[in-house]
């Protein structure tokens, strides 16, 4: 039996940051949106835990116990006391090193796939608790859609969002280090707010499904820090500003830049401009919100 689970990558359409807490982390008020780039995880019975990876930039992904999906399987086995093993095969579709939480999607998919394969039958809430232990972005990959994240981003509240938004993503070859970006943010913000909040106007734009209003309220407090560390991102933002894009911003701690399009025709114009300017390593057009981790029909090699 093979259990096949798909989980989405994400962008941050709002990210507010507060002052460092005693645990070294910054409290966040963020709005995640899952987008139509997916990680596929196939789980098969095995004596031990094993992991293989194919797909987008697979060569950059570790296949040992440091992989977050491997850790997810180990954590679930420990939490449930099962002695079963699993062979996880990941097919990557989310860009690596872009801050789009592809590794977190792998972990969320692995949790759900192993729970189904092993028959450990955890409730979604219990899977969510294990997900939060693995990383701040893992719970969102389980729930998907659009959600507000507080704390480290792991305390999720689903957001009402009508309709579908079209985003053009400008990718960069090399990632940005999250701690470095927060470090620069600290230097840039000597007197930060203690508890950041999400803009009610942005939430309203989501409820009514109005891309123009949403574009007016996209925000990322980490963008100036990302730009300081990677000035080339400003070139991408400048190209986006010369197109019909409703807004453009660095997503999360970067380096992916997301441009909001009014619809598919504008998205094509934005993508063409980015490709012509040669400012990004790759340009992708996606839609959001996308579903969270879910079981997909088994692909059976013996049935055509
Ligand atoms: O979540 P992740 O392990 O990627 O975070 C790496 C580092 O980024 C943390 O150790 C911390 O220095 C910084 N960080 C932060 N506040 C957050 C998330 C990350 O200061 N909310």
PDB file of C-alpha atoms and ligand atoms in Angstrom:
ATOM      1  CA  UNK A   1       0.000   0.000   0.000  1.00  0.00           C
ATOM      2  CA  UNK A   2       1.213   3.512  -0.829  1.00  0.00           C
ATOM      3  CA  UNK A   3      -0.296   6.565   0.883  1.00  0.00           C
ATOM      4  CA  UNK A   4       0.104   9.700  -1.187  1.00  0.00           C
ATOM      5  CA  UNK A   5      -0.278  13.121   0.470  1.00  0.00           C
ATOM      6  CA  UNK A   6       0.099  16.549  -1.122  1.00  0.00           C
ATOM      7  CA  UNK A   7       0.889  19.754   0.805  1.00  0.00           C
ATOM      8  CA  UNK A   8       1.286  23.328  -0.472  1.00  0.00           C
ATOM      9  CA  UNK A   9       3.972  25.986  -0.305  1.00  0.00           C
ATOM     10  CA  UNK A  10       3.072  29.412   1.068  1.00  0.00           C
ATOM     11  CA  UNK A  11       3.674  33.105   0.826  1.00  0.00           C
ATOM     12  CA  UNK A  12       3.255  35.687   3.581  1.00  0.00           C
ATOM     13  CA  UNK A  13       0.913  38.418   2.412  1.00  0.00           C
ATOM     14  CA  UNK A  14       1.349  40.344   5.673  1.00  0.00           C
ATOM     15  CA  UNK A  15       4.137  40.081   8.227  1.00  0.00           C
ATOM     16  CA  UNK A  16       4.402  42.321  11.287  1.00  0.00           C
ATOM     17  CA  UNK A  17       7.222  41.788  13.773  1.00  0.00           C
ATOM     18  CA  UNK A  18       7.467  42.582  17.496  1.00  0.00           C
ATOM     19  CA  UNK A  19      10.353  42.865  19.957  1.00  0.00           C
ATOM     20  CA  UNK A  20      12.483  39.823  20.755  1.00  0.00           C
ATOM     21  CA  UNK A  21      11.135  37.570  23.502  1.00  0.00           C
ATOM     22  CA  UNK A  22      13.228  35.888  26.218  1.00  0.00           C
ATOM     23  CA  UNK A  23      13.328  32.716  24.077  1.00  0.00           C
ATOM     24  CA  UNK A  24      15.150  34.665  21.337  1.00  0.00           C
ATOM     25  CA  UNK A  25      12.225  34.629  18.947  1.00  0.00           C
ATOM     26  CA  UNK A  26      10.304  37.609  17.615  1.00  0.00           C
ATOM     27  CA  UNK A  27       6.521  37.509  18.019  1.00  0.00           C
ATOM     28  CA  UNK A  28       4.811  37.691  14.630  1.00  0.00           C
ATOM     29  CA  UNK A  29       1.439  38.678  13.286  1.00  0.00           C
ATOM     30  CA  UNK A  30       1.394  37.179   9.815  1.00  0.00           C
ATOM     31  CA  UNK A  31      -1.117  36.207   7.160  1.00  0.00           C
ATOM     32  CA  UNK A  32      -0.173  33.078   5.246  1.00  0.00           C
ATOM     33  CA  UNK A  33      -1.650  32.117   1.937  1.00  0.00           C
ATOM     34  CA  UNK A  34      -1.047  28.639   0.535  1.00  0.00           C
ATOM     35  CA  UNK A  35      -0.322  28.717  -3.203  1.00  0.00           C
ATOM     36  CA  UNK A  36      -0.547  26.218  -6.055  1.00  0.00           C
ATOM     37  CA  UNK A  37       2.959  24.780  -5.742  1.00  0.00           C
ATOM     38  CA  UNK A  38       3.012  21.412  -4.037  1.00  0.00           C
ATOM     39  CA  UNK A  39       5.151  18.847  -2.341  1.00  0.00           C
ATOM     40  CA  UNK A  40       4.021  15.252  -2.923  1.00  0.00           C
ATOM     41  CA  UNK A  41       4.928  12.660  -0.338  1.00  0.00           C
ATOM     42  CA  UNK A  42       4.407   8.943  -0.977  1.00  0.00           C
ATOM     43  CA  UNK A  43       4.663   6.705   2.091  1.00  0.00           C
ATOM     44  CA  UNK A  44       5.243   2.940   1.791  1.00  0.00           C
ATOM     45  CA  UNK A  45       5.717   0.348   4.516  1.00  0.00           C
ATOM     46  CA  UNK A  46       9.362  -0.356   5.368  1.00  0.00           C
ATOM     47  CA  UNK A  47      11.358  -1.952   8.190  1.00  0.00           C
ATOM     48  CA  UNK A  48      13.064   1.310   9.080  1.00  0.00           C
ATOM     49  CA  UNK A  49      12.816   4.954   8.065  1.00  0.00           C
ATOM     50  CA  UNK A  50      14.127   5.761   4.590  1.00  0.00           C
ATOM     51  CA  UNK A  51      13.828   8.829   2.396  1.00  0.00           C
ATOM     52  CA  UNK A  52      14.266   9.579  -1.292  1.00  0.00           C
ATOM     53  CA  UNK A  53      13.725  12.896  -3.079  1.00  0.00           C
ATOM     54  CA  UNK A  54      13.092  13.812  -6.721  1.00  0.00           C
ATOM     55  CA  UNK A  55      11.724  16.898  -8.460  1.00  0.00           C
ATOM     56  CA  UNK A  56      12.623  20.585  -8.292  1.00  0.00           C
ATOM     57  CA  UNK A  57      16.165  21.147  -6.903  1.00  0.00           C
ATOM     58  CA  UNK A  58      16.123  17.669  -5.344  1.00  0.00           C
ATOM     59  CA  UNK A  59      19.934  17.576  -5.239  1.00  0.00           C
ATOM     60  CA  UNK A  60      19.930  20.359  -2.598  1.00  0.00           C
ATOM     61  CA  UNK A  61      17.700  18.408  -0.215  1.00  0.00           C
ATOM     62  CA  UNK A  62      19.191  16.165   2.504  1.00  0.00           C
ATOM     63  CA  UNK A  63      17.940  12.571   2.509  1.00  0.00           C
ATOM     64  CA  UNK A  64      19.080  11.668   6.028  1.00  0.00           C
ATOM     65  CA  UNK A  65      17.638  12.190   9.511  1.00  0.00           C
ATOM     66  CA  UNK A  66      18.176  15.966   9.242  1.00  0.00           C
ATOM     67  CA  UNK A  67      15.368  16.170   6.681  1.00  0.00           C
ATOM     68  CA  UNK A  68      12.249  17.611   8.340  1.00  0.00           C
ATOM     69  CA  UNK A  69      10.033  14.890   6.817  1.00  0.00           C
ATOM     70  CA  UNK A  70      12.266  12.203   8.353  1.00  0.00           C
ATOM     71  CA  UNK A  71      12.019  14.020  11.695  1.00  0.00           C
ATOM     72  CA  UNK A  72       8.242  14.166  11.293  1.00  0.00           C
ATOM     73  CA  UNK A  73       8.065  10.391  10.838  1.00  0.00           C
ATOM     74  CA  UNK A  74      10.323   9.832  13.872  1.00  0.00           C
ATOM     75  CA  UNK A  75       8.295  12.236  16.009  1.00  0.00           C
ATOM     76  CA  UNK A  76       5.002  10.567  15.090  1.00  0.00           C
ATOM     77  CA  UNK A  77       6.457   7.100  15.793  1.00  0.00           C
ATOM     78  CA  UNK A  78       7.677   8.260  19.218  1.00  0.00           C
ATOM     79  CA  UNK A  79       4.411  10.023  20.041  1.00  0.00           C
ATOM     80  CA  UNK A  80       2.278   7.004  19.137  1.00  0.00           C
ATOM     81  CA  UNK A  81       4.667   4.227  20.194  1.00  0.00           C
ATOM     82  CA  UNK A  82       4.555   2.511  16.824  1.00  0.00           C
ATOM     83  CA  UNK A  83       7.511   0.400  15.747  1.00  0.00           C
ATOM     84  CA  UNK A  84       6.525   0.465  12.061  1.00  0.00           C
ATOM     85  CA  UNK A  85       8.883   1.961   9.520  1.00  0.00           C
ATOM     86  CA  UNK A  86       8.256   3.939   6.358  1.00  0.00           C
ATOM     87  CA  UNK A  87       9.872   4.742   3.056  1.00  0.00           C
ATOM     88  CA  UNK A  88       9.035   8.361   2.264  1.00  0.00           C
ATOM     89  CA  UNK A  89       9.426   9.495  -1.319  1.00  0.00           C
ATOM     90  CA  UNK A  90       9.212  13.256  -1.798  1.00  0.00           C
ATOM     91  CA  UNK A  91       8.509  14.837  -5.177  1.00  0.00           C
ATOM     92  CA  UNK A  92       9.369  18.504  -4.810  1.00  0.00           C
ATOM     93  CA  UNK A  93       7.365  21.239  -6.499  1.00  0.00           C
ATOM     94  CA  UNK A  94       7.959  24.143  -4.099  1.00  0.00           C
ATOM     95  CA  UNK A  95      11.152  26.107  -4.851  1.00  0.00           C
ATOM     96  CA  UNK A  96      13.951  25.453  -2.353  1.00  0.00           C
ATOM     97  CA  UNK A  97      15.637  28.322  -0.471  1.00  0.00           C
ATOM     98  CA  UNK A  98      12.850  30.739  -1.353  1.00  0.00           C
ATOM     99  CA  UNK A  99      11.245  30.990   2.076  1.00  0.00           C
ATOM    100  CA  UNK A 100       8.139  29.249   0.717  1.00  0.00           C
ATOM    101  CA  UNK A 101       8.174  26.515   3.365  1.00  0.00           C
ATOM    102  CA  UNK A 102       8.672  23.536   1.049  1.00  0.00           C
ATOM    103  CA  UNK A 103      10.466  21.628   3.805  1.00  0.00           C
ATOM    104  CA  UNK A 104       7.622  22.409   6.198  1.00  0.00           C
ATOM    105  CA  UNK A 105       5.154  21.109   3.589  1.00  0.00           C
ATOM    106  CA  UNK A 106       7.173  17.878   3.409  1.00  0.00           C
ATOM    107  CA  UNK A 107       6.954  17.526   7.189  1.00  0.00           C
ATOM    108  CA  UNK A 108       3.208  18.193   7.264  1.00  0.00           C
ATOM    109  CA  UNK A 109       2.620  15.726   4.423  1.00  0.00           C
ATOM    110  CA  UNK A 110       4.849  13.119   6.100  1.00  0.00           C
ATOM    111  CA  UNK A 111       2.914  13.441   9.391  1.00  0.00           C
ATOM    112  CA  UNK A 112      -0.418  12.877   7.660  1.00  0.00           C
ATOM    113  CA  UNK A 113       0.887  10.126   5.353  1.00  0.00           C
ATOM    114  CA  UNK A 114       2.533   8.157   8.199  1.00  0.00           C
ATOM    115  CA  UNK A 115      -0.543   8.562  10.401  1.00  0.00           C
ATOM    116  CA  UNK A 116      -2.652   7.014   7.634  1.00  0.00           C
ATOM    117  CA  UNK A 117      -0.085   4.316   6.726  1.00  0.00           C
ATOM    118  CA  UNK A 118       0.474   3.248  10.333  1.00  0.00           C
ATOM    119  CA  UNK A 119      -3.182   3.529  11.310  1.00  0.00           C
ATOM    120  CA  UNK A 120      -2.212   5.637  14.322  1.00  0.00           C
ATOM    121  CA  UNK A 121      -5.389   7.679  13.833  1.00  0.00           C
ATOM    122  CA  UNK A 122      -4.426  11.022  15.370  1.00  0.00           C
ATOM    123  CA  UNK A 123      -6.927  13.874  15.288  1.00  0.00           C
ATOM    124  CA  UNK A 124      -6.036  16.919  13.179  1.00  0.00           C
ATOM    125  CA  UNK A 125      -5.424  18.891  16.401  1.00  0.00           C
ATOM    126  CA  UNK A 126      -2.946  16.273  17.613  1.00  0.00           C
ATOM    127  CA  UNK A 127      -1.147  16.333  14.255  1.00  0.00           C
ATOM    128  CA  UNK A 128      -1.102  20.134  14.561  1.00  0.00           C
ATOM    129  CA  UNK A 129       0.643  19.922  17.934  1.00  0.00           C
ATOM    130  CA  UNK A 130       3.317  17.614  16.546  1.00  0.00           C
ATOM    131  CA  UNK A 131       3.628  19.938  13.531  1.00  0.00           C
ATOM    132  CA  UNK A 132       4.331  22.913  15.827  1.00  0.00           C
ATOM    133  CA  UNK A 133       7.129  20.928  17.498  1.00  0.00           C
ATOM    134  CA  UNK A 134       8.779  20.461  14.090  1.00  0.00           C
ATOM    135  CA  UNK A 135       8.760  24.124  13.063  1.00  0.00           C
ATOM    136  CA  UNK A 136       6.741  27.318  13.057  1.00  0.00           C
ATOM    137  CA  UNK A 137       5.572  26.927   9.429  1.00  0.00           C
ATOM    138  CA  UNK A 138       4.584  23.251   9.629  1.00  0.00           C
ATOM    139  CA  UNK A 139       1.101  23.722  11.179  1.00  0.00           C
ATOM    140  CA  UNK A 140       0.131  26.063   8.343  1.00  0.00           C
ATOM    141  CA  UNK A 141       1.155  23.497   5.712  1.00  0.00           C
ATOM    142  CA  UNK A 142      -1.339  21.107   7.369  1.00  0.00           C
ATOM    143  CA  UNK A 143      -4.230  23.584   7.302  1.00  0.00           C
ATOM    144  CA  UNK A 144      -3.436  25.509   4.109  1.00  0.00           C
ATOM    145  CA  UNK A 145      -5.853  28.068   2.611  1.00  0.00           C
ATOM    146  CA  UNK A 146      -5.398  31.502   4.196  1.00  0.00           C
ATOM    147  CA  UNK A 147      -4.696  31.932   7.901  1.00  0.00           C
ATOM    148  CA  UNK A 148      -3.488  34.413  10.480  1.00  0.00           C
ATOM    149  CA  UNK A 149      -0.445  33.180  12.406  1.00  0.00           C
ATOM    150  CA  UNK A 150       0.513  34.614  15.786  1.00  0.00           C
ATOM    151  CA  UNK A 151       3.335  33.659  18.158  1.00  0.00           C
ATOM    152  CA  UNK A 152       6.111  32.291  15.969  1.00  0.00           C
ATOM    153  CA  UNK A 153       3.474  32.026  13.249  1.00  0.00           C
ATOM    154  CA  UNK A 154       2.286  28.662  14.556  1.00  0.00           C
ATOM    155  CA  UNK A 155      -0.835  29.831  16.464  1.00  0.00           C
ATOM    156  CA  UNK A 156      -3.231  29.688  13.530  1.00  0.00           C
ATOM    157  CA  UNK A 157      -6.669  31.116  12.942  1.00  0.00           C
ATOM    158  CA  UNK A 158      -8.257  30.384   9.563  1.00  0.00           C
ATOM    159  CA  UNK A 159      -9.058  33.587   7.660  1.00  0.00           C
ATOM    160  CA  UNK A 160     -12.213  34.071   5.661  1.00  0.00           C
ATOM    161  CA  UNK A 161     -11.091  34.628   2.088  1.00  0.00           C
ATOM    162  CA  UNK A 162     -13.332  34.758  -0.946  1.00  0.00           C
ATOM    163  CA  UNK A 163     -12.196  33.990  -4.469  1.00  0.00           C
ATOM    164  CA  UNK A 164      -8.818  33.251  -5.889  1.00  0.00           C
ATOM    165  CA  UNK A 165      -5.786  35.521  -6.105  1.00  0.00           C
ATOM    166  CA  UNK A 166      -3.137  35.356  -8.824  1.00  0.00           C
ATOM    167  CA  UNK A 167       0.493  35.861  -7.819  1.00  0.00           C
ATOM    168  CA  UNK A 168       3.647  36.094  -9.896  1.00  0.00           C
ATOM    169  CA  UNK A 169       6.676  34.857  -7.959  1.00  0.00           C
ATOM    170  CA  UNK A 170      10.213  36.015  -8.712  1.00  0.00           C
ATOM    171  CA  UNK A 171      12.680  33.497  -7.310  1.00  0.00           C
ATOM    172  CA  UNK A 172      16.343  33.853  -6.404  1.00  0.00           C
ATOM    173  CA  UNK A 173      19.058  31.236  -6.731  1.00  0.00           C
ATOM    174  CA  UNK A 174      20.345  31.524  -3.150  1.00  0.00           C
ATOM    175  CA  UNK A 175      18.323  31.774   0.037  1.00  0.00           C
ATOM    176  CA  UNK A 176      18.502  34.368   2.785  1.00  0.00           C
ATOM    177  CA  UNK A 177      19.278  33.299   6.349  1.00  0.00           C
ATOM    178  CA  UNK A 178      16.215  33.835   8.567  1.00  0.00           C
ATOM    179  CA  UNK A 179      18.275  34.660  11.720  1.00  0.00           C
ATOM    180  CA  UNK A 180      20.360  37.152   9.716  1.00  0.00           C
ATOM    181  CA  UNK A 181      17.238  38.873   8.408  1.00  0.00           C
ATOM    182  CA  UNK A 182      15.843  39.134  11.953  1.00  0.00           C
ATOM    183  CA  UNK A 183      19.244  40.393  13.147  1.00  0.00           C
ATOM    184  CA  UNK A 184      19.202  43.237  10.605  1.00  0.00           C
ATOM    185  CA  UNK A 185      15.579  43.955  11.531  1.00  0.00           C
ATOM    186  CA  UNK A 186      16.707  44.310  15.198  1.00  0.00           C
ATOM    187  CA  UNK A 187      19.359  46.837  14.160  1.00  0.00           C
ATOM    188  CA  UNK A 188      16.855  48.745  12.012  1.00  0.00           C
ATOM    189  CA  UNK A 189      14.164  48.790  14.720  1.00  0.00           C
ATOM    190  CA  UNK A 190      15.626  49.882  18.068  1.00  0.00           C
ATOM    191  CA  UNK A 191      12.201  50.547  19.565  1.00  0.00           C
ATOM    192  CA  UNK A 192       9.794  47.882  18.264  1.00  0.00           C
ATOM    193  CA  UNK A 193       6.204  47.241  19.350  1.00  0.00           C
ATOM    194  CA  UNK A 194       5.785  44.434  21.874  1.00  0.00           C
ATOM    195  CA  UNK A 195       2.817  42.691  20.258  1.00  0.00           C
ATOM    196  CA  UNK A 196       2.260  43.186  16.529  1.00  0.00           C
ATOM    197  CA  UNK A 197      -1.204  42.959  15.002  1.00  0.00           C
ATOM    198  CA  UNK A 198      -2.798  42.276  11.623  1.00  0.00           C
ATOM    199  CA  UNK A 199      -4.392  45.158   9.711  1.00  0.00           C
ATOM    200  CA  UNK A 200      -8.228  44.789   9.769  1.00  0.00           C
ATOM    201  CA  UNK A 201      -8.407  46.414   6.301  1.00  0.00           C
ATOM    202  CA  UNK A 202      -6.317  43.575   4.890  1.00  0.00           C
ATOM    203  CA  UNK A 203      -8.612  40.997   6.497  1.00  0.00           C
ATOM    204  CA  UNK A 204     -11.606  42.817   5.014  1.00  0.00           C
ATOM    205  CA  UNK A 205     -10.038  42.775   1.526  1.00  0.00           C
ATOM    206  CA  UNK A 206      -9.699  38.982   1.881  1.00  0.00           C
ATOM    207  CA  UNK A 207     -13.302  38.566   3.048  1.00  0.00           C
ATOM    208  CA  UNK A 208     -14.671  40.455   0.046  1.00  0.00           C
ATOM    209  CA  UNK A 209     -12.098  38.923  -2.332  1.00  0.00           C
ATOM    210  CA  UNK A 210     -10.967  42.291  -3.684  1.00  0.00           C
ATOM    211  CA  UNK A 211      -7.426  42.052  -5.145  1.00  0.00           C
ATOM    212  CA  UNK A 212      -7.109  45.848  -5.497  1.00  0.00           C
ATOM    213  CA  UNK A 213      -7.886  46.431  -1.815  1.00  0.00           C
ATOM    214  CA  UNK A 214      -5.617  43.540  -0.860  1.00  0.00           C
ATOM    215  CA  UNK A 215      -2.792  45.050  -2.908  1.00  0.00           C
ATOM    216  CA  UNK A 216      -3.109  48.297  -0.973  1.00  0.00           C
ATOM    217  CA  UNK A 217      -2.570  46.497   2.358  1.00  0.00           C
ATOM    218  CA  UNK A 218       0.188  43.968   1.680  1.00  0.00           C
ATOM    219  CA  UNK A 219       2.967  44.559   4.192  1.00  0.00           C
ATOM    220  CA  UNK A 220       6.233  42.988   5.267  1.00  0.00           C
ATOM    221  CA  UNK A 221       8.181  44.461   8.186  1.00  0.00           C
ATOM    222  CA  UNK A 222      11.151  42.263   7.231  1.00  0.00           C
ATOM    223  CA  UNK A 223      11.390  43.691   3.698  1.00  0.00           C
ATOM    224  CA  UNK A 224      13.858  46.511   4.534  1.00  0.00           C
ATOM    225  CA  UNK A 225      16.118  43.973   6.273  1.00  0.00           C
ATOM    226  CA  UNK A 226      15.914  41.567   3.317  1.00  0.00           C
ATOM    227  CA  UNK A 227      16.727  44.467   0.950  1.00  0.00           C
ATOM    228  CA  UNK A 228      19.727  45.499   3.034  1.00  0.00           C
ATOM    229  CA  UNK A 229      21.106  41.965   2.868  1.00  0.00           C
ATOM    230  CA  UNK A 230      20.179  41.455  -0.807  1.00  0.00           C
ATOM    231  CA  UNK A 231      19.981  44.825  -2.627  1.00  0.00           C
ATOM    232  CA  UNK A 232      19.214  43.037  -5.921  1.00  0.00           C
ATOM    233  CA  UNK A 233      15.702  42.388  -4.611  1.00  0.00           C
ATOM    234  CA  UNK A 234      15.029  46.113  -5.115  1.00  0.00           C
ATOM    235  CA  UNK A 235      15.603  45.596  -8.858  1.00  0.00           C
ATOM    236  CA  UNK A 236      12.870  42.957  -8.866  1.00  0.00           C
ATOM    237  CA  UNK A 237      10.514  45.268  -6.941  1.00  0.00           C
ATOM    238  CA  UNK A 238      11.303  48.100  -9.406  1.00  0.00           C
ATOM    239  CA  UNK A 239      10.416  45.908 -12.394  1.00  0.00           C
ATOM    240  CA  UNK A 240       7.199  44.814 -10.655  1.00  0.00           C
ATOM    241  CA  UNK A 241       6.335  48.489 -10.042  1.00  0.00           C
ATOM    242  CA  UNK A 242       6.634  49.155 -13.809  1.00  0.00           C
ATOM    243  CA  UNK A 243       3.995  46.505 -14.615  1.00  0.00           C
ATOM    244  CA  UNK A 244       0.228  46.331 -14.006  1.00  0.00           C
ATOM    245  CA  UNK A 245       0.922  44.527 -10.694  1.00  0.00           C
ATOM    246  CA  UNK A 246      -1.354  45.715  -7.880  1.00  0.00           C
ATOM    247  CA  UNK A 247       1.545  45.405  -5.429  1.00  0.00           C
ATOM    248  CA  UNK A 248       4.814  43.600  -4.949  1.00  0.00           C
ATOM    249  CA  UNK A 249       6.590  42.554  -1.780  1.00  0.00           C
ATOM    250  CA  UNK A 250       9.263  40.291  -0.405  1.00  0.00           C
ATOM    251  CA  UNK A 251       7.518  37.228   1.054  1.00  0.00           C
ATOM    252  CA  UNK A 252       8.466  36.511   4.679  1.00  0.00           C
ATOM    253  CA  UNK A 253      12.217  36.575   5.272  1.00  0.00           C
ATOM    254  CA  UNK A 254      12.706  36.279   1.493  1.00  0.00           C
ATOM    255  CA  UNK A 255      14.182  36.144  -0.963  1.00  0.00           C
ATOM    256  CA  UNK A 256      11.060  35.282  -3.012  1.00  0.00           C
ATOM    257  CA  UNK A 257       9.229  38.380  -4.275  1.00  0.00           C
ATOM    258  CA  UNK A 258       5.456  38.048  -4.776  1.00  0.00           C
ATOM    259  CA  UNK A 259       3.547  40.348  -7.150  1.00  0.00           C
ATOM    260  CA  UNK A 260      -0.245  40.446  -6.950  1.00  0.00           C
ATOM    261  CA  UNK A 261      -2.033  40.459 -10.322  1.00  0.00           C
ATOM    262  CA  UNK A 262      -5.618  41.544 -10.987  1.00  0.00           C
ATOM    263  CA  UNK A 263      -6.033  38.413 -13.120  1.00  0.00           C
ATOM    264  CA  UNK A 264      -4.302  35.979 -15.506  1.00  0.00           C
ATOM    265  CA  UNK A 265      -3.696  38.522 -18.333  1.00  0.00           C
ATOM    266  CA  UNK A 266      -1.945  40.957 -16.009  1.00  0.00           C
ATOM    267  CA  UNK A 267      -0.016  38.051 -14.470  1.00  0.00           C
ATOM    268  CA  UNK A 268       1.315  37.148 -17.927  1.00  0.00           C
ATOM    269  CA  UNK A 269       2.417  40.781 -18.483  1.00  0.00           C
ATOM    270  CA  UNK A 270       4.152  40.894 -15.078  1.00  0.00           C
ATOM    271  CA  UNK A 271       5.889  37.567 -15.698  1.00  0.00           C
ATOM    272  CA  UNK A 272       7.011  38.660 -19.186  1.00  0.00           C
ATOM    273  CA  UNK A 273       8.486  41.889 -17.770  1.00  0.00           C
ATOM    274  CA  UNK A 274      10.392  40.012 -15.066  1.00  0.00           C
ATOM    275  CA  UNK A 275      11.765  37.477 -17.544  1.00  0.00           C
ATOM    276  CA  UNK A 276      12.738  40.236 -20.030  1.00  0.00           C
ATOM    277  CA  UNK A 277      14.547  42.211 -17.289  1.00  0.00           C
ATOM    278  CA  UNK A 278      16.462  39.058 -16.289  1.00  0.00           C
ATOM    279  CA  UNK A 279      16.293  39.951 -12.592  1.00  0.00           C
ATOM    280  CA  UNK A 280      15.067  36.618 -11.204  1.00  0.00           C
ATOM    281  CA  UNK A 281      16.415  33.067 -11.412  1.00  0.00           C
ATOM    282  CA  UNK A 282      12.893  31.844 -12.225  1.00  0.00           C
ATOM    283  CA  UNK A 283       9.425  33.359 -12.590  1.00  0.00           C
ATOM    284  CA  UNK A 284       6.320  31.364 -11.678  1.00  0.00           C
ATOM    285  CA  UNK A 285       2.629  32.248 -11.807  1.00  0.00           C
ATOM    286  CA  UNK A 286       0.528  30.658  -9.058  1.00  0.00           C
ATOM    287  CA  UNK A 287      -2.881  31.038  -7.470  1.00  0.00           C
ATOM    288  CA  UNK A 288      -3.988  31.055  -3.857  1.00  0.00           C
ATOM    289  CA  UNK A 289      -5.488  29.966  -1.591  1.00  0.00           C
ATOM    290  CA  UNK A 290      -4.577  26.294  -2.031  1.00  0.00           C
ATOM    291  CA  UNK A 291      -5.692  23.375   0.123  1.00  0.00           C
ATOM    292  CA  UNK A 292      -3.614  22.150   3.050  1.00  0.00           C
ATOM    293  CA  UNK A 293      -2.107  18.668   3.383  1.00  0.00           C
ATOM    294  CA  UNK A 294      -4.503  16.111   1.966  1.00  0.00           C
ATOM    295  CA  UNK A 295      -4.701  12.536   0.784  1.00  0.00           C
ATOM    296  CA  UNK A 296      -4.634  12.225  -2.978  1.00  0.00           C
ATOM    297  CA  UNK A 297      -5.698   9.222  -5.043  1.00  0.00           C
ATOM    298  CA  UNK A 298      -3.016   6.565  -5.077  1.00  0.00           C
ATOM    299  CA  UNK A 299      -1.125   6.532  -8.363  1.00  0.00           C
ATOM    300  CA  UNK A 300      -0.927   2.845  -9.285  1.00  0.00           C
ATOM    301  CA  UNK A 301       1.760   1.921 -11.762  1.00  0.00           C
ATOM    302  CA  UNK A 302      -0.168  -1.247 -12.722  1.00  0.00           C
ATOM    303  CA  UNK A 303      -3.303   0.646 -13.836  1.00  0.00           C
ATOM    304  CA  UNK A 304      -3.237   2.918 -16.869  1.00  0.00           C
TER     305      UNK A 304
HETATM  306  O1  LIG B   1      12.087  29.229  12.688  1.00  0.00           O
HETATM  307  P1  LIG B   1      13.521  29.062  12.335  1.00  0.00           P
HETATM  308  O2  LIG B   1      14.180  27.928  13.038  1.00  0.00           O
HETATM  309  O3  LIG B   1      13.784  29.079  10.861  1.00  0.00           O
HETATM  310  O4  LIG B   1      14.215  30.375  12.894  1.00  0.00           O
HETATM  311  C1  LIG B   1      15.619  30.549  12.790  1.00  0.00           C
HETATM  312  C2  LIG B   1      16.038  31.736  13.627  1.00  0.00           C
HETATM  313  O5  LIG B   1      15.401  32.929  13.136  1.00  0.00           O
HETATM  314  C3  LIG B   1      15.685  31.693  15.088  1.00  0.00           C
HETATM  315  O6  LIG B   1      16.656  30.997  15.830  1.00  0.00           O
HETATM  316  C4  LIG B   1      15.658  33.166  15.452  1.00  0.00           C
HETATM  317  O7  LIG B   1      16.956  33.671  15.596  1.00  0.00           O
HETATM  318  C5  LIG B   1      15.076  33.798  14.204  1.00  0.00           C
HETATM  319  N1  LIG B   1      13.610  33.949  14.295  1.00  0.00           N
HETATM  320  C6  LIG B   1      13.108  34.941  15.112  1.00  0.00           C
HETATM  321  N2  LIG B   1      11.759  35.085  15.244  1.00  0.00           N
HETATM  322  C7  LIG B   1      10.909  34.299  14.558  1.00  0.00           C
HETATM  323  C8  LIG B   1      11.398  33.298  13.708  1.00  0.00           C
HETATM  324  C9  LIG B   1      12.770  33.145  13.603  1.00  0.00           C
HETATM  325  O8  LIG B   1      13.856  35.685  15.741  1.00  0.00           O
HETATM  326  N3  LIG B   1       9.593  34.480  14.695  1.00  0.00           N
END
